[in-house]
CSV table of C-alpha atoms and ligand atoms in Angstrom, one decimal:
chain,number,residue,atom,x,y,z
A,1,UNK,CA,99.6,235.4,127.7
A,2,UNK,CA,98.4,238.7,126.1
A,3,UNK,CA,94.6,239.3,125.9
A,4,UNK,CA,93.3,239.3,122.4
A,5,UNK,CA,90.9,242.2,121.7
A,6,UNK,CA,88.2,242.3,119.0
A,7,UNK,CA,85.8,245.0,118.0
A,8,UNK,CA,82.8,243.9,116.1
A,9,UNK,CA,79.2,244.9,115.4
A,10,UNK,CA,77.3,242.1,117.2
A,11,UNK,CA,78.2,239.3,119.6
A,12,UNK,CA,76.3,236.1,119.5
A,13,UNK,CA,76.5,233.6,122.4
A,14,UNK,CA,75.6,230.1,121.2
A,15,UNK,CA,75.8,228.4,117.8
A,16,UNK,CA,72.6,226.3,117.8
A,17,UNK,CA,69.7,227.1,115.5
A,18,UNK,CA,69.0,230.5,117.1
A,19,UNK,CA,72.6,231.6,116.9
A,20,UNK,CA,72.9,230.1,113.4
A,21,UNK,CA,69.7,231.9,112.2
A,22,UNK,CA,71.1,235.2,113.5
A,23,UNK,CA,74.5,234.7,112.0
A,24,UNK,CA,73.3,233.6,108.6
A,25,UNK,CA,71.0,236.7,108.3
A,26,UNK,CA,73.7,239.1,109.7
A,27,UNK,CA,76.1,237.7,107.1
A,28,UNK,CA,73.5,238.3,104.4
A,29,UNK,CA,73.4,241.9,105.4
A,30,UNK,CA,77.2,242.3,105.6
A,31,UNK,CA,77.2,242.9,109.4
A,32,UNK,CA,80.3,241.8,111.2
A,33,UNK,CA,79.8,239.5,114.2
A,34,UNK,CA,81.5,237.1,116.6
A,35,UNK,CA,80.0,233.8,117.6
A,36,UNK,CA,81.0,232.3,121.0
A,37,UNK,CA,80.1,228.6,121.4
A,38,UNK,CA,80.8,226.5,124.5
A,39,UNK,CA,81.0,223.2,122.7
A,40,UNK,CA,82.8,221.7,119.7
A,41,UNK,CA,80.6,220.9,116.7
A,42,UNK,CA,79.2,218.4,115.8
A,43,UNK,CA,77.5,218.5,119.2
A,44,UNK,CA,74.4,216.7,120.5
A,45,UNK,CA,71.3,218.5,121.8
A,46,UNK,CA,68.4,216.6,123.5
A,47,UNK,CA,65.4,217.1,121.2
A,48,UNK,CA,62.7,215.2,119.3
A,49,UNK,CA,64.6,216.0,116.1
A,50,UNK,CA,61.5,217.1,114.1
A,51,UNK,CA,61.9,220.2,111.9
A,52,UNK,CA,58.7,221.9,110.7
A,53,UNK,CA,57.8,224.1,107.8
A,54,UNK,CA,59.0,227.1,109.8
A,55,UNK,CA,62.5,225.8,109.8
A,56,UNK,CA,62.2,225.1,106.1
A,57,UNK,CA,60.9,228.7,105.5
A,58,UNK,CA,63.8,230.5,107.2
A,59,UNK,CA,66.4,228.4,105.4
A,60,UNK,CA,64.6,228.6,102.0
A,61,UNK,CA,64.3,232.4,102.2
A,62,UNK,CA,68.1,232.7,102.2
A,63,UNK,CA,69.4,229.5,100.6
A,64,UNK,CA,66.7,227.5,98.8
A,65,UNK,CA,69.4,225.1,97.5
A,66,UNK,CA,70.2,224.0,101.0
A,67,UNK,CA,66.7,222.5,101.4
A,68,UNK,CA,67.0,220.7,98.1
A,69,UNK,CA,70.3,219.3,99.4
A,70,UNK,CA,68.6,218.3,102.7
A,71,UNK,CA,65.8,216.5,101.0
A,72,UNK,CA,68.3,214.6,98.8
A,73,UNK,CA,70.4,213.4,101.7
A,74,UNK,CA,68.3,210.4,102.7
A,75,UNK,CA,70.9,208.8,104.9
A,76,UNK,CA,70.8,211.9,107.2
A,77,UNK,CA,67.5,213.7,106.7
A,78,UNK,CA,64.1,212.0,106.6
A,79,UNK,CA,61.1,213.8,105.0
A,80,UNK,CA,57.9,213.7,107.1
A,81,UNK,CA,54.6,213.4,105.4
A,82,UNK,CA,52.2,213.5,108.3
A,83,UNK,CA,51.5,213.1,111.9
A,84,UNK,CA,49.7,210.4,113.9
A,85,UNK,CA,47.8,211.5,117.0
A,86,UNK,CA,47.1,208.6,119.4
A,87,UNK,CA,44.3,209.6,121.8
A,88,UNK,CA,44.4,208.5,125.5
A,89,UNK,CA,42.0,205.6,124.6
A,90,UNK,CA,44.6,204.3,122.1
A,91,UNK,CA,42.8,205.3,118.9
A,92,UNK,CA,45.1,206.7,116.3
A,93,UNK,CA,44.3,209.5,113.9
A,94,UNK,CA,46.5,209.8,110.9
A,95,UNK,CA,46.8,213.3,109.5
A,96,UNK,CA,48.7,213.6,106.2
A,97,UNK,CA,50.4,216.9,105.5
A,98,UNK,CA,49.6,218.4,102.1
A,99,UNK,CA,52.5,217.9,99.6
A,100,UNK,CA,55.1,220.6,99.6
A,101,UNK,CA,54.4,223.2,97.0
A,102,UNK,CA,58.1,223.8,96.4
A,103,UNK,CA,59.8,221.9,93.7
A,104,UNK,CA,62.6,219.6,95.0
A,105,UNK,CA,61.2,219.6,98.5
A,106,UNK,CA,59.5,216.3,98.9
A,107,UNK,CA,57.7,217.1,102.2
A,108,UNK,CA,56.9,220.2,104.3
A,109,UNK,CA,59.2,219.1,107.2
A,110,UNK,CA,61.8,216.5,108.0
A,111,UNK,CA,63.6,214.7,110.9
A,112,UNK,CA,67.3,214.6,111.5
A,113,UNK,CA,69.3,214.1,114.6
A,114,UNK,CA,70.5,217.4,116.0
A,115,UNK,CA,74.0,216.1,115.8
A,116,UNK,CA,73.5,216.2,112.0
A,117,UNK,CA,71.1,219.1,111.5
A,118,UNK,CA,72.9,221.6,113.8
A,119,UNK,CA,76.2,220.7,112.3
A,120,UNK,CA,74.8,221.1,108.8
A,121,UNK,CA,74.0,224.7,109.7
A,122,UNK,CA,77.1,225.4,111.8
A,123,UNK,CA,79.4,224.3,108.9
A,124,UNK,CA,77.7,226.9,106.7
A,125,UNK,CA,78.2,229.9,109.0
A,126,UNK,CA,81.8,230.9,108.3
A,127,UNK,CA,81.9,234.0,106.2
A,128,UNK,CA,84.0,237.1,105.7
A,129,UNK,CA,81.8,238.8,108.2
A,130,UNK,CA,82.3,236.6,111.2
A,131,UNK,CA,84.7,235.0,113.6
A,132,UNK,CA,83.6,231.8,115.3
A,133,UNK,CA,85.1,230.5,118.6
A,134,UNK,CA,84.2,227.0,119.8
A,135,UNK,CA,85.0,225.4,123.1
A,136,UNK,CA,84.9,228.9,124.5
A,137,UNK,CA,84.2,229.6,128.1
A,138,UNK,CA,82.5,232.9,128.8
A,139,UNK,CA,83.9,234.5,131.9
A,140,UNK,CA,82.2,237.9,132.0
A,141,UNK,CA,79.6,240.0,130.3
A,142,UNK,CA,79.8,243.7,131.0
A,143,UNK,CA,77.2,246.1,129.6
A,144,UNK,CA,77.4,249.9,129.9
A,145,UNK,CA,76.4,253.0,128.0
A,146,UNK,CA,79.1,252.6,125.4
A,147,UNK,CA,78.5,248.9,124.6
A,148,UNK,CA,78.9,245.3,125.6
A,149,UNK,CA,82.1,243.5,126.4
A,150,UNK,CA,82.4,239.7,126.7
A,151,UNK,CA,85.6,238.1,128.1
A,152,UNK,CA,86.0,234.5,127.3
A,153,UNK,CA,88.8,231.9,127.2
A,154,UNK,CA,89.6,229.4,124.5
A,155,UNK,CA,92.3,227.0,125.7
A,156,UNK,CA,95.0,229.2,127.3
A,157,UNK,CA,94.0,232.3,125.3
A,158,UNK,CA,91.9,235.0,126.8
A,159,UNK,CA,89.8,237.1,124.4
A,160,UNK,CA,87.8,240.3,124.9
A,161,UNK,CA,85.2,241.1,122.3
A,162,UNK,CA,83.3,244.4,122.3
A,163,UNK,CA,80.2,245.4,120.3
A,164,UNK,CA,77.3,247.7,120.6
A,165,UNK,CA,74.8,244.8,121.0
A,166,UNK,CA,74.8,241.2,122.2
A,167,UNK,CA,72.5,238.3,121.1
A,168,UNK,CA,71.6,235.6,123.7
A,169,UNK,CA,71.3,232.4,121.6
A,170,UNK,CA,72.6,230.2,124.4
A,171,UNK,CA,69.6,228.0,125.0
A,172,UNK,CA,67.5,227.0,127.9
A,173,UNK,CA,70.1,227.9,130.6
A,174,UNK,CA,71.0,231.2,129.0
A,175,UNK,CA,73.5,233.3,130.9
A,176,UNK,CA,72.6,236.3,128.7
A,177,UNK,CA,69.0,236.0,129.8
A,178,UNK,CA,69.9,235.5,133.4
A,179,UNK,CA,72.3,238.4,133.6
A,180,UNK,CA,70.7,241.0,131.4
A,181,UNK,CA,67.0,240.3,131.6
A,182,UNK,CA,67.3,239.2,135.2
A,183,UNK,CA,64.4,236.8,134.7
A,184,UNK,CA,64.3,233.1,135.2
A,185,UNK,CA,61.5,231.1,133.6
A,186,UNK,CA,59.1,229.8,136.2
A,187,UNK,CA,57.9,226.2,136.4
A,188,UNK,CA,54.6,227.3,134.9
A,189,UNK,CA,56.2,228.0,131.6
A,190,UNK,CA,58.6,225.2,131.5
A,191,UNK,CA,58.4,221.6,130.4
A,192,UNK,CA,60.9,218.8,130.8
A,193,UNK,CA,61.6,216.2,128.1
A,194,UNK,CA,63.5,212.9,127.8
A,195,UNK,CA,65.0,211.6,124.6
A,196,UNK,CA,66.2,208.1,123.6
A,197,UNK,CA,67.3,206.7,120.3
A,198,UNK,CA,66.0,203.2,119.4
A,199,UNK,CA,66.7,201.0,116.4
A,200,UNK,CA,64.2,198.5,115.1
A,201,UNK,CA,60.8,199.8,116.3
A,202,UNK,CA,58.1,198.1,114.2
A,203,UNK,CA,54.8,199.5,112.9
A,204,UNK,CA,56.2,202.9,111.8
A,205,UNK,CA,54.1,204.6,109.1
A,206,UNK,CA,55.3,204.0,105.6
A,207,UNK,CA,55.3,207.7,104.9
A,208,UNK,CA,57.4,208.4,108.1
A,209,UNK,CA,54.5,210.1,110.0
A,210,UNK,CA,55.7,211.4,113.3
A,211,UNK,CA,53.7,209.9,116.2
A,212,UNK,CA,52.3,211.8,119.3
A,213,UNK,CA,50.9,209.5,122.0
A,214,UNK,CA,48.7,211.4,124.4
A,215,UNK,CA,49.0,209.0,127.3
A,216,UNK,CA,46.5,209.7,130.0
A,217,UNK,CA,49.1,209.8,132.7
A,218,UNK,CA,51.2,212.5,131.1
A,219,UNK,CA,48.6,214.9,129.8
A,220,UNK,CA,48.9,217.7,128.9
A,221,UNK,CA,52.3,216.3,127.8
A,222,UNK,CA,52.8,213.4,125.4
A,223,UNK,CA,55.2,210.6,124.4
A,224,UNK,CA,56.5,210.6,120.9
A,225,UNK,CA,58.1,208.3,118.3
A,226,UNK,CA,59.7,210.1,115.4
A,227,UNK,CA,61.2,208.0,112.7
A,228,UNK,CA,64.8,208.9,111.6
A,229,UNK,CA,67.0,207.6,108.8
A,230,UNK,CA,68.7,204.2,108.9
A,231,UNK,CA,66.0,202.3,110.9
A,232,UNK,CA,66.4,204.6,113.9
A,233,UNK,CA,63.7,206.5,115.8
A,234,UNK,CA,63.7,209.3,118.3
A,235,UNK,CA,61.5,208.3,121.3
A,236,UNK,CA,60.7,210.7,124.1
A,237,UNK,CA,58.3,212.1,126.5
A,238,UNK,CA,57.6,215.7,127.6
A,239,UNK,CA,55.5,217.1,130.4
A,240,UNK,CA,55.1,220.4,132.3
A,241,UNK,CA,57.6,221.0,135.0
A,242,UNK,CA,54.9,222.0,137.5
A,243,UNK,CA,53.2,218.7,137.0
A,244,UNK,CA,56.4,216.8,137.5
A,245,UNK,CA,56.9,218.7,140.8
A,246,UNK,CA,53.3,218.5,142.0
A,247,UNK,CA,52.7,214.9,141.2
A,248,UNK,CA,56.3,213.8,141.9
A,249,UNK,CA,56.5,212.1,138.5
A,250,UNK,CA,59.5,210.1,137.5
A,251,UNK,CA,59.6,210.7,133.8
A,252,UNK,CA,62.1,208.0,133.0
A,253,UNK,CA,60.0,205.4,134.7
A,254,UNK,CA,56.8,206.7,132.9
A,255,UNK,CA,58.5,206.3,129.5
A,256,UNK,CA,60.0,202.9,130.2
A,257,UNK,CA,56.7,201.7,131.6
A,258,UNK,CA,54.9,202.7,128.4
A,259,UNK,CA,57.5,201.0,126.3
A,260,UNK,CA,57.2,197.8,128.3
A,261,UNK,CA,53.4,197.8,129.1
A,262,UNK,CA,51.3,200.1,126.9
A,263,UNK,CA,49.3,197.7,124.6
A,264,UNK,CA,49.8,200.0,121.6
A,265,UNK,CA,53.4,200.7,122.1
A,266,UNK,CA,55.2,197.7,123.8
A,267,UNK,CA,54.7,195.1,121.0
A,268,UNK,CA,56.4,197.5,118.6
A,269,UNK,CA,59.5,197.6,120.9
A,270,UNK,CA,59.8,193.8,121.2
A,271,UNK,CA,63.0,193.7,119.2
A,272,UNK,CA,64.0,197.3,119.5
A,273,UNK,CA,67.4,198.2,120.8
A,274,UNK,CA,68.3,201.3,122.8
A,275,UNK,CA,71.3,203.2,121.5
A,276,UNK,CA,73.1,205.4,124.1
A,277,UNK,CA,71.6,206.9,127.2
A,278,UNK,CA,68.2,208.3,127.9
A,279,UNK,CA,68.8,212.0,128.3
A,280,UNK,CA,66.7,214.9,129.6
A,281,UNK,CA,66.6,218.7,129.0
A,282,UNK,CA,64.3,221.6,129.6
A,283,UNK,CA,61.8,223.3,127.2
A,284,UNK,CA,61.3,227.0,128.0
A,285,UNK,CA,57.7,227.6,126.7
A,286,UNK,CA,56.7,230.7,124.9
A,287,UNK,CA,53.9,233.1,125.8
A,288,UNK,CA,52.6,236.1,124.0
A,289,UNK,CA,54.5,239.4,124.6
A,290,UNK,CA,57.1,238.2,127.1
A,291,UNK,CA,60.1,240.5,126.8
A,292,UNK,CA,62.9,239.3,124.6
A,293,UNK,CA,65.2,242.3,124.5
A,294,UNK,CA,66.4,245.2,126.6
A,295,UNK,CA,69.2,247.8,126.6
A,296,UNK,CA,71.8,246.4,124.1
A,297,UNK,CA,70.6,242.8,124.1
A,298,UNK,CA,68.3,240.5,122.2
A,299,UNK,CA,67.2,237.0,123.2
A,300,UNK,CA,66.6,234.3,120.5
A,301,UNK,CA,65.3,230.8,120.5
A,302,UNK,CA,65.3,229.0,123.9
A,303,UNK,CA,67.1,231.9,125.5
A,304,UNK,CA,64.0,234.0,124.7
A,305,UNK,CA,61.7,231.2,125.9
A,306,UNK,CA,60.1,230.7,122.5
A,307,UNK,CA,59.2,226.9,122.4
A,308,UNK,CA,55.6,226.2,121.3
A,309,UNK,CA,53.7,225.3,124.5
A,310,UNK,CA,51.5,222.7,122.8
A,311,UNK,CA,53.8,220.9,120.2
A,312,UNK,CA,57.1,221.5,121.9
A,313,UNK,CA,58.5,222.8,118.6
A,314,UNK,CA,61.5,225.2,119.2
A,315,UNK,CA,63.9,224.8,116.3
A,316,UNK,CA,61.7,226.7,113.8
A,317,UNK,CA,61.1,229.5,116.3
A,318,UNK,CA,64.8,229.7,117.2
A,319,UNK,CA,65.7,230.1,113.5
A,320,UNK,CA,62.9,232.6,112.9
A,321,UNK,CA,63.8,234.7,116.0
A,322,UNK,CA,67.4,234.7,114.8
A,323,UNK,CA,66.3,236.0,111.4
A,324,UNK,CA,64.3,238.8,113.0
A,325,UNK,CA,67.1,239.6,115.5
A,326,UNK,CA,69.4,240.2,112.5
A,327,UNK,CA,66.8,242.6,111.0
A,328,UNK,CA,66.6,244.5,114.4
A,329,UNK,CA,70.4,244.7,114.6
A,330,UNK,CA,70.6,246.1,111.1
A,331,UNK,CA,68.1,248.8,112.1
A,332,UNK,CA,69.9,249.5,115.4
A,333,UNK,CA,73.2,249.9,113.7
A,334,UNK,CA,71.8,252.2,111.0
A,335,UNK,CA,70.2,254.4,113.7
A,336,UNK,CA,72.9,254.0,116.2
A,337,UNK,CA,70.2,253.2,118.8
A,338,UNK,CA,70.6,250.2,121.1
A,339,UNK,CA,68.2,251.2,123.9
A,340,UNK,CA,65.4,249.0,125.2
A,341,UNK,CA,62.7,251.1,123.7
A,342,UNK,CA,64.2,250.9,120.2
A,343,UNK,CA,65.0,247.2,120.4
A,344,UNK,CA,61.5,246.4,121.6
A,345,UNK,CA,60.0,248.1,118.6
A,346,UNK,CA,62.6,246.6,116.2
A,347,UNK,CA,62.5,243.0,117.6
A,348,UNK,CA,59.9,242.1,120.2
A,349,UNK,CA,57.0,243.7,118.2
A,350,UNK,CA,57.7,242.0,114.8
A,351,UNK,CA,58.5,238.7,116.6
A,352,UNK,CA,55.2,238.6,118.4
A,353,UNK,CA,53.3,239.9,115.4
A,354,UNK,CA,54.3,236.6,113.7
A,355,UNK,CA,54.5,234.2,116.7
A,356,UNK,CA,52.2,235.8,119.3
A,357,UNK,CA,48.9,234.5,118.1
A,358,UNK,CA,50.4,231.1,117.5
A,359,UNK,CA,51.8,230.9,121.0
A,360,UNK,CA,48.4,232.0,122.4
A,361,UNK,CA,46.5,229.4,120.5
A,362,UNK,CA,49.0,226.7,121.5
A,363,UNK,CA,48.8,227.6,125.2
A,364,UNK,CA,45.0,227.3,125.0
A,365,UNK,CA,45.4,223.9,123.3
A,366,UNK,CA,47.8,222.8,125.9
A,367,UNK,CA,45.2,223.7,128.6
A,368,UNK,CA,42.5,221.8,126.7
A,369,UNK,CA,44.7,218.8,126.3
A,370,UNK,CA,44.5,218.2,130.1
A,371,UNK,CA,41.2,216.5,129.4
A,372,UNK,CA,41.6,212.9,128.0
A,373,UNK,CA,37.9,212.6,127.2
A,374,UNK,CA,38.1,215.6,124.8
A,375,UNK,CA,41.0,214.0,122.9
A,376,UNK,CA,39.1,210.7,122.7
A,377,UNK,CA,36.0,212.5,121.5
A,378,UNK,CA,37.7,214.4,118.7
A,379,UNK,CA,39.8,211.4,117.5
A,380,UNK,CA,36.7,209.1,117.6
A,381,UNK,CA,34.8,211.6,115.5
A,382,UNK,CA,37.6,212.5,113.1
A,383,UNK,CA,38.1,208.8,112.4
A,384,UNK,CA,34.6,208.6,111.0
A,385,UNK,CA,34.6,212.0,109.3
A,386,UNK,CA,36.9,212.8,106.3
A,387,UNK,CA,36.0,216.5,106.5
A,388,UNK,CA,36.9,216.7,110.2
A,389,UNK,CA,40.3,215.0,109.5
A,390,UNK,CA,40.9,217.4,106.6
A,391,UNK,CA,40.1,220.4,108.9
A,392,UNK,CA,42.5,219.1,111.5
A,393,UNK,CA,45.2,218.5,108.8
A,394,UNK,CA,44.9,222.1,107.6
A,395,UNK,CA,45.2,223.4,111.1
A,396,UNK,CA,48.9,222.7,111.0
A,397,UNK,CA,49.4,225.3,108.3
A,398,UNK,CA,46.4,227.5,108.8
A,399,UNK,CA,46.4,229.5,112.0
A,400,UNK,CA,42.8,230.7,111.7
A,401,UNK,CA,41.7,227.1,111.5
A,402,UNK,CA,43.9,226.1,114.4
A,403,UNK,CA,42.3,229.0,116.4
A,404,UNK,CA,39.0,227.2,116.0
A,405,UNK,CA,40.3,224.3,118.1
A,406,UNK,CA,40.3,226.4,121.2
A,407,UNK,CA,36.7,227.5,120.9
A,408,UNK,CA,33.8,225.6,122.4
A,409,UNK,CA,31.8,226.1,119.2
A,410,UNK,CA,34.3,223.7,117.4
A,411,UNK,CA,33.4,220.9,119.7
A,412,UNK,CA,29.7,221.6,119.7
A,413,UNK,CA,29.7,221.4,115.9
A,414,UNK,CA,31.4,218.0,116.0
A,415,UNK,CA,28.9,216.9,118.6
A,416,UNK,CA,26.1,218.0,116.3
A,417,UNK,CA,27.9,216.3,113.3
A,418,UNK,CA,28.1,219.6,111.5
B,1,FAD,C1,63.2,216.7,125.0
B,1,FAD,C2,63.0,217.8,124.0
B,1,FAD,C3,62.4,217.5,122.7
B,1,FAD,C4,62.3,218.5,121.8
B,1,FAD,N1,61.7,218.2,120.6
B,1,FAD,C5,61.7,219.2,119.6
B,1,FAD,C6,61.3,218.8,118.3
B,1,FAD,O1,61.0,217.7,118.0
B,1,FAD,N2,61.2,219.8,117.4
B,1,FAD,C7,61.6,221.1,117.7
B,1,FAD,O2,61.5,222.0,116.8
B,1,FAD,N3,62.0,221.5,118.9
B,1,FAD,C8,62.1,220.5,119.9
B,1,FAD,N4,62.6,220.8,121.1
B,1,FAD,C9,63.0,222.2,121.4
B,1,FAD,C10,64.4,222.5,120.7
B,1,FAD,O3,65.3,221.5,121.1
B,1,FAD,C11,64.9,223.9,121.1
B,1,FAD,O4,63.8,224.8,121.1
B,1,FAD,C12,66.0,224.4,120.2
B,1,FAD,O5,67.2,223.6,120.4
B,1,FAD,C13,66.4,225.8,120.5
B,1,FAD,O6,67.5,226.2,119.8
B,1,FAD,P1,68.5,227.3,120.4
B,1,FAD,O7,69.5,227.6,119.4
B,1,FAD,O8,67.8,228.4,121.0
B,1,FAD,O9,69.2,226.5,121.6
B,1,FAD,P2,70.2,225.2,121.7
B,1,FAD,O10,69.8,224.3,120.6
B,1,FAD,O11,70.1,224.7,123.0
B,1,FAD,O12,71.6,225.9,121.3
B,1,FAD,C14,72.2,226.7,122.3
B,1,FAD,C15,73.7,226.7,122.0
B,1,FAD,O13,74.3,227.6,122.9
B,1,FAD,C16,75.5,227.0,123.4
B,1,FAD,N5,75.7,227.6,124.8
B,1,FAD,C17,75.0,227.4,125.9
B,1,FAD,N6,75.5,228.1,126.9
B,1,FAD,C18,76.6,228.7,126.4
B,1,FAD,C19,77.6,229.6,127.0
B,1,FAD,N7,77.5,230.0,128.3
B,1,FAD,N8,78.6,230.1,126.2
B,1,FAD,C20,78.6,229.7,124.9
B,1,FAD,N9,77.7,228.9,124.3
B,1,FAD,C21,76.7,228.4,125.1
B,1,FAD,C22,75.2,225.5,123.5
B,1,FAD,O14,76.4,224.7,123.5
B,1,FAD,C23,74.4,225.3,122.2
B,1,FAD,O15,75.2,225.0,121.1
B,1,FAD,C24,62.7,219.8,122.1
B,1,FAD,C25,63.4,220.1,123.3
B,1,FAD,C26,63.5,219.1,124.2
B,1,FAD,C27,64.3,219.3,125.5
């Protein structure tokens, strides 16, 4: 069969949140692009399924009506009004989020299975500026001075697409990262997570608070229970890869043990039913100023290793990096410059101006959260102090406040009851 040849302005590998964010913003700028996706949507992705205010921000900036739609689709999307931290000693701390300031948005964030959320975005990608190929198998990526050429197959058809620049939005096992950045993420900056769907867990918060259980045996990781629509919940556990390797931890056993034996958790699962299999996937954790571009390529989302090292949040960062990648591509096309130096200034720098400090603070918090006594101490105090609970609540939106959490003076002040 004849090889189909396409010339375009940008190639995106991967149609998850990072690829969708890039595509939506390229379309907004009228830039032609091709999306090459390995799977057929709707497709599943192992995740906690919690979308934060950053996800809402990127979508709202372009299509505010989509968020209104999301918040009105109660069978598919569940607004989240807060978070419950459970300290290693079992004490819970409920932190309500402030109400959303945007009319029509009932909460600052929401939960939805990735099957639903990613498909919601994917269905909105087609435009006059793109061509989308699903169930596509990338065979070769060639980069030279004149551009990037990707050869892939779709069924019996072979397609060759050429462009001046390529975006790696192909997730944790990114082939674009591997081939063009020549850098694999080390165990130190990776975590592994498991996810299961349960129906009928009791004791969920009436306002759908997401729950983080900082079990002593998985610190600095945690177990989570995130309510979903239709009586379902996403239950999972995440922990640093180096810890799994060093302590020879069986994550599945740890999670099932907690579900069966933890006095705060197991009674709530008495009549709960597991739906489907317990599945695992990697979380490539972000660190300030790690390269996310080079000659003729940009890495977004998990391909760029941009997951928050404390919370495990990656959907918002994937969408956000996609938005900035589109800006950088617009600048590169305008200047006809696609070299590493140009893309670093156009993409890495703005990205880390927004995310760098957040990643740094989260890494420090991840290190602090190795200490169960510190958790117990803060939660015990916050339970008795409305002002401390308020401060912690504001930390989710206020980066300066969150920064205080990593400073010894914060804990000293609590100790002194100030
Ligand atoms: C257990 C677990 C829990 C998590 N919980 C949360 C959470 O609650 N909230 C949150 O915000 N984040 C969470 N994350 C992180 C989040 O899932 C990721 O950060 C997010 O999916 C990144 O989006 P992405 O578009 O970069 O990658 P992905 O969502 O992985 O999308 C990549 C896409 O690329 C496609 N692809 C891959 N390889 C190729 C190829 N060779 N050719 C073509 N296409 C390809 C894939 O099919 C996929 O569609 C969690 C992660 C894990 C593992």
